[in-house]
């Protein structure tokens, strides 16, 4: 992903055309905007523009929560050079946050994969590696 901030990523993910797997529909965005006192929204506006106006009003973190916007395990693996097992371990340990799931088809079955917070994607590589080293099994065995 070529975003420089979590806020930019949230808007980009909301604006993506993912067919039936969009994070949030344009109509729901308009509905949320009207509920929060933003009157100058219409169906003619781009989805990204509505999302930005709404985020300025309620905050990017709240918008991400309402839209269940998240990053896949694969994106985290590519960025930090880690495995899926390590991503799951960080989620189980509370280091990163699961914000929702997305469905995909594999071998003729519908499966669900966790989505992780866009804010976790922007943690430093050093921070992630240090957490994994501190919570490795090998380290605990050597302490005995």
mmCIF file of C-alpha atoms in Angstrom:
data_model
loop_
_atom_site.group_PDB
_atom_site.id
_atom_site.type_symbol
_atom_site.label_atom_id
_atom_site.label_comp_id
_atom_site.label_asym_id
_atom_site.label_seq_id
_atom_site.Cartn_x
_atom_site.Cartn_y
_atom_site.Cartn_z
ATOM 1 C CA UNK A 1 0.000 0.000 0.000
ATOM 2 C CA UNK A 2 1.306 3.421 -0.833
ATOM 3 C CA UNK A 3 -0.248 5.477 1.962
ATOM 4 C CA UNK A 4 1.773 7.610 4.335
ATOM 5 C CA UNK A 5 -0.713 7.937 7.218
ATOM 6 C CA UNK A 6 -3.450 5.766 8.736
ATOM 7 C CA UNK A 7 -5.979 8.502 7.934
ATOM 8 C CA UNK A 8 -5.022 8.459 4.256
ATOM 9 C CA UNK A 9 -5.320 4.660 4.252
ATOM 10 C CA UNK A 10 -8.788 4.755 5.850
ATOM 11 C CA UNK A 11 -10.081 7.135 3.158
ATOM 12 C CA UNK A 12 -8.406 5.100 0.392
ATOM 13 C CA UNK A 13 -9.941 1.816 1.633
ATOM 14 C CA UNK A 14 -13.404 3.360 1.974
ATOM 15 C CA UNK A 15 -13.138 4.815 -1.528
ATOM 16 C CA UNK A 16 -12.076 1.527 -3.129
ATOM 17 C CA UNK A 17 -14.470 -0.230 -5.458
ATOM 18 C CA UNK A 18 -14.468 -3.775 -4.117
ATOM 19 C CA UNK A 19 -17.733 -4.810 -5.748
ATOM 20 C CA UNK A 20 -20.030 -6.424 -3.210
ATOM 21 C CA UNK A 21 -17.234 -6.446 -0.615
ATOM 22 C CA UNK A 22 -17.015 -2.681 -0.069
ATOM 23 C CA UNK A 23 -16.319 -1.667 3.506
ATOM 24 C CA UNK A 24 -19.267 0.748 3.563
ATOM 25 C CA UNK A 25 -21.891 1.734 0.994
ATOM 26 C CA UNK A 26 -22.151 5.289 -0.293
ATOM 27 C CA UNK A 27 -25.761 5.469 0.909
ATOM 28 C CA UNK A 28 -24.680 4.521 4.460
ATOM 29 C CA UNK A 29 -21.946 7.184 4.348
ATOM 30 C CA UNK A 30 -24.522 9.814 3.351
ATOM 31 C CA UNK A 31 -26.825 8.601 6.117
ATOM 32 C CA UNK A 32 -24.025 8.896 8.709
ATOM 33 C CA UNK A 33 -23.094 12.358 7.419
ATOM 34 C CA UNK A 34 -26.679 13.592 7.776
ATOM 35 C CA UNK A 35 -26.940 12.053 11.270
ATOM 36 C CA UNK A 36 -23.820 13.994 12.277
ATOM 37 C CA UNK A 37 -25.055 17.358 11.031
ATOM 38 C CA UNK A 38 -23.313 17.494 7.649
ATOM 39 C CA UNK A 39 -26.064 18.847 5.406
ATOM 40 C CA UNK A 40 -24.200 19.517 2.148
ATOM 41 C CA UNK A 41 -23.783 15.877 1.048
ATOM 42 C CA UNK A 42 -25.465 14.364 -1.974
ATOM 43 C CA UNK A 43 -25.447 11.235 -4.075
ATOM 44 C CA UNK A 44 -23.550 13.160 -6.760
ATOM 45 C CA UNK A 45 -20.449 13.511 -4.546
ATOM 46 C CA UNK A 46 -17.559 11.076 -4.670
ATOM 47 C CA UNK A 47 -17.511 8.493 -1.905
ATOM 48 C CA UNK A 48 -14.036 9.678 -0.801
ATOM 49 C CA UNK A 49 -15.224 13.281 -0.416
ATOM 50 C CA UNK A 50 -18.154 12.229 1.763
ATOM 51 C CA UNK A 51 -15.802 10.061 3.855
ATOM 52 C CA UNK A 52 -13.360 12.963 4.356
ATOM 53 C CA UNK A 53 -16.149 15.343 5.413
ATOM 54 C CA UNK A 54 -17.491 12.749 7.846
ATOM 55 C CA UNK A 55 -14.019 11.948 9.218
ATOM 56 C CA UNK A 56 -13.343 15.660 9.842
ATOM 57 C CA UNK A 57 -16.544 15.770 11.895
ATOM 58 C CA UNK A 58 -16.394 12.511 13.902
ATOM 59 C CA UNK A 59 -12.704 11.549 13.656
ATOM 60 C CA UNK A 60 -10.874 9.073 11.450
ATOM 61 C CA UNK A 61 -10.709 6.364 14.125
ATOM 62 C CA UNK A 62 -14.484 6.511 14.644
ATOM 63 C CA UNK A 63 -15.130 6.412 10.887
ATOM 64 C CA UNK A 64 -12.825 3.397 10.537
ATOM 65 C CA UNK A 65 -14.731 1.686 13.339
ATOM 66 C CA UNK A 66 -18.145 2.436 11.804
ATOM 67 C CA UNK A 67 -17.032 1.231 8.370
ATOM 68 C CA UNK A 68 -15.077 -1.794 9.742
ATOM 69 C CA UNK A 69 -12.083 -0.722 7.670
ATOM 70 C CA UNK A 70 -9.066 -2.931 8.110
ATOM 71 C CA UNK A 71 -5.897 -4.326 6.617
ATOM 72 C CA UNK A 72 -5.417 -7.993 5.781
ATOM 73 C CA UNK A 73 -2.829 -10.223 7.391
ATOM 74 C CA UNK A 74 -1.073 -10.429 4.023
ATOM 75 C CA UNK A 75 -0.481 -6.664 3.987
ATOM 76 C CA UNK A 76 1.052 -6.825 7.484
ATOM 77 C CA UNK A 77 3.192 -9.806 6.467
ATOM 78 C CA UNK A 78 4.535 -7.961 3.413
ATOM 79 C CA UNK A 79 5.293 -4.777 5.334
ATOM 80 C CA UNK A 80 7.013 -6.325 8.355
ATOM 81 C CA UNK A 81 8.442 -9.503 6.795
ATOM 82 C CA UNK A 82 6.611 -11.797 9.210
ATOM 83 C CA UNK A 83 4.380 -14.879 8.937
ATOM 84 C CA UNK A 84 0.623 -15.261 9.339
ATOM 85 C CA UNK A 85 1.230 -17.172 12.593
ATOM 86 C CA UNK A 86 3.151 -14.167 13.957
ATOM 87 C CA UNK A 87 0.324 -11.813 12.940
ATOM 88 C CA UNK A 88 -2.170 -14.031 14.794
ATOM 89 C CA UNK A 89 0.167 -14.184 17.792
ATOM 90 C CA UNK A 90 0.353 -10.374 17.925
ATOM 91 C CA UNK A 91 -3.456 -10.166 17.749
ATOM 92 C CA UNK A 92 -3.881 -12.775 20.488
ATOM 93 C CA UNK A 93 -1.324 -10.924 22.629
ATOM 94 C CA UNK A 94 -3.189 -7.633 22.218
ATOM 95 C CA UNK A 95 -0.379 -5.904 20.306
ATOM 96 C CA UNK A 96 -2.557 -5.378 17.226
ATOM 97 C CA UNK A 97 -6.327 -5.050 16.987
ATOM 98 C CA UNK A 98 -8.785 -7.150 14.987
ATOM 99 C CA UNK A 99 -11.401 -4.735 13.598
ATOM 100 C CA UNK A 100 -13.502 -7.098 11.507
ATOM 101 C CA UNK A 101 -13.440 -9.898 8.989
ATOM 102 C CA UNK A 102 -13.720 -10.273 5.250
ATOM 103 C CA UNK A 103 -14.951 -13.268 3.322
ATOM 104 C CA UNK A 104 -13.160 -14.990 0.479
ATOM 105 C CA UNK A 105 -13.563 -18.212 -1.459
ATOM 106 C CA UNK A 106 -10.992 -20.992 -1.236
ATOM 107 C CA UNK A 107 -11.332 -24.531 -2.591
ATOM 108 C CA UNK A 108 -15.055 -23.984 -3.206
ATOM 109 C CA UNK A 109 -15.790 -22.842 0.348
ATOM 110 C CA UNK A 110 -16.417 -19.416 1.797
ATOM 111 C CA UNK A 111 -13.810 -18.561 4.433
ATOM 112 C CA UNK A 112 -13.361 -15.586 6.768
ATOM 113 C CA UNK A 113 -10.105 -13.729 7.398
ATOM 114 C CA UNK A 114 -9.416 -11.191 10.120
ATOM 115 C CA UNK A 115 -8.843 -7.542 9.275
ATOM 116 C CA UNK A 116 -6.490 -5.505 11.437
ATOM 117 C CA UNK A 117 -6.509 -1.828 12.373
ATOM 118 C CA UNK A 118 -4.948 0.581 9.851
ATOM 119 C CA UNK A 119 -3.194 2.209 12.808
ATOM 120 C CA UNK A 120 -1.367 -1.084 13.499
ATOM 121 C CA UNK A 121 -0.087 -1.089 9.918
ATOM 122 C CA UNK A 122 1.818 2.107 10.691
ATOM 123 C CA UNK A 123 3.654 0.801 13.762
ATOM 124 C CA UNK A 124 7.414 0.829 13.320
ATOM 125 C CA UNK A 125 9.133 -2.315 12.115
ATOM 126 C CA UNK A 126 11.448 -2.118 15.120
ATOM 127 C CA UNK A 127 8.471 -2.028 17.497
ATOM 128 C CA UNK A 128 6.926 -5.119 15.871
ATOM 129 C CA UNK A 129 10.173 -7.123 15.857
ATOM 130 C CA UNK A 130 10.905 -6.190 19.489
ATOM 131 C CA UNK A 131 7.429 -7.345 20.542
ATOM 132 C CA UNK A 132 7.860 -10.651 18.702
ATOM 133 C CA UNK A 133 11.300 -11.225 20.272
ATOM 134 C CA UNK A 134 9.976 -10.453 23.775
ATOM 135 C CA UNK A 135 7.072 -12.846 23.281
ATOM 136 C CA UNK A 136 8.908 -15.686 21.564
ATOM 137 C CA UNK A 137 8.742 -19.172 23.034
ATOM 138 C CA UNK A 138 12.487 -19.649 22.723
ATOM 139 C CA UNK A 139 13.161 -16.663 24.943
ATOM 140 C CA UNK A 140 10.921 -18.031 27.685
ATOM 141 C CA UNK A 141 12.550 -21.473 27.688
ATOM 142 C CA UNK A 142 16.043 -20.009 28.106
ATOM 143 C CA UNK A 143 14.931 -18.090 31.188
ATOM 144 C CA UNK A 144 14.191 -21.298 33.106
#
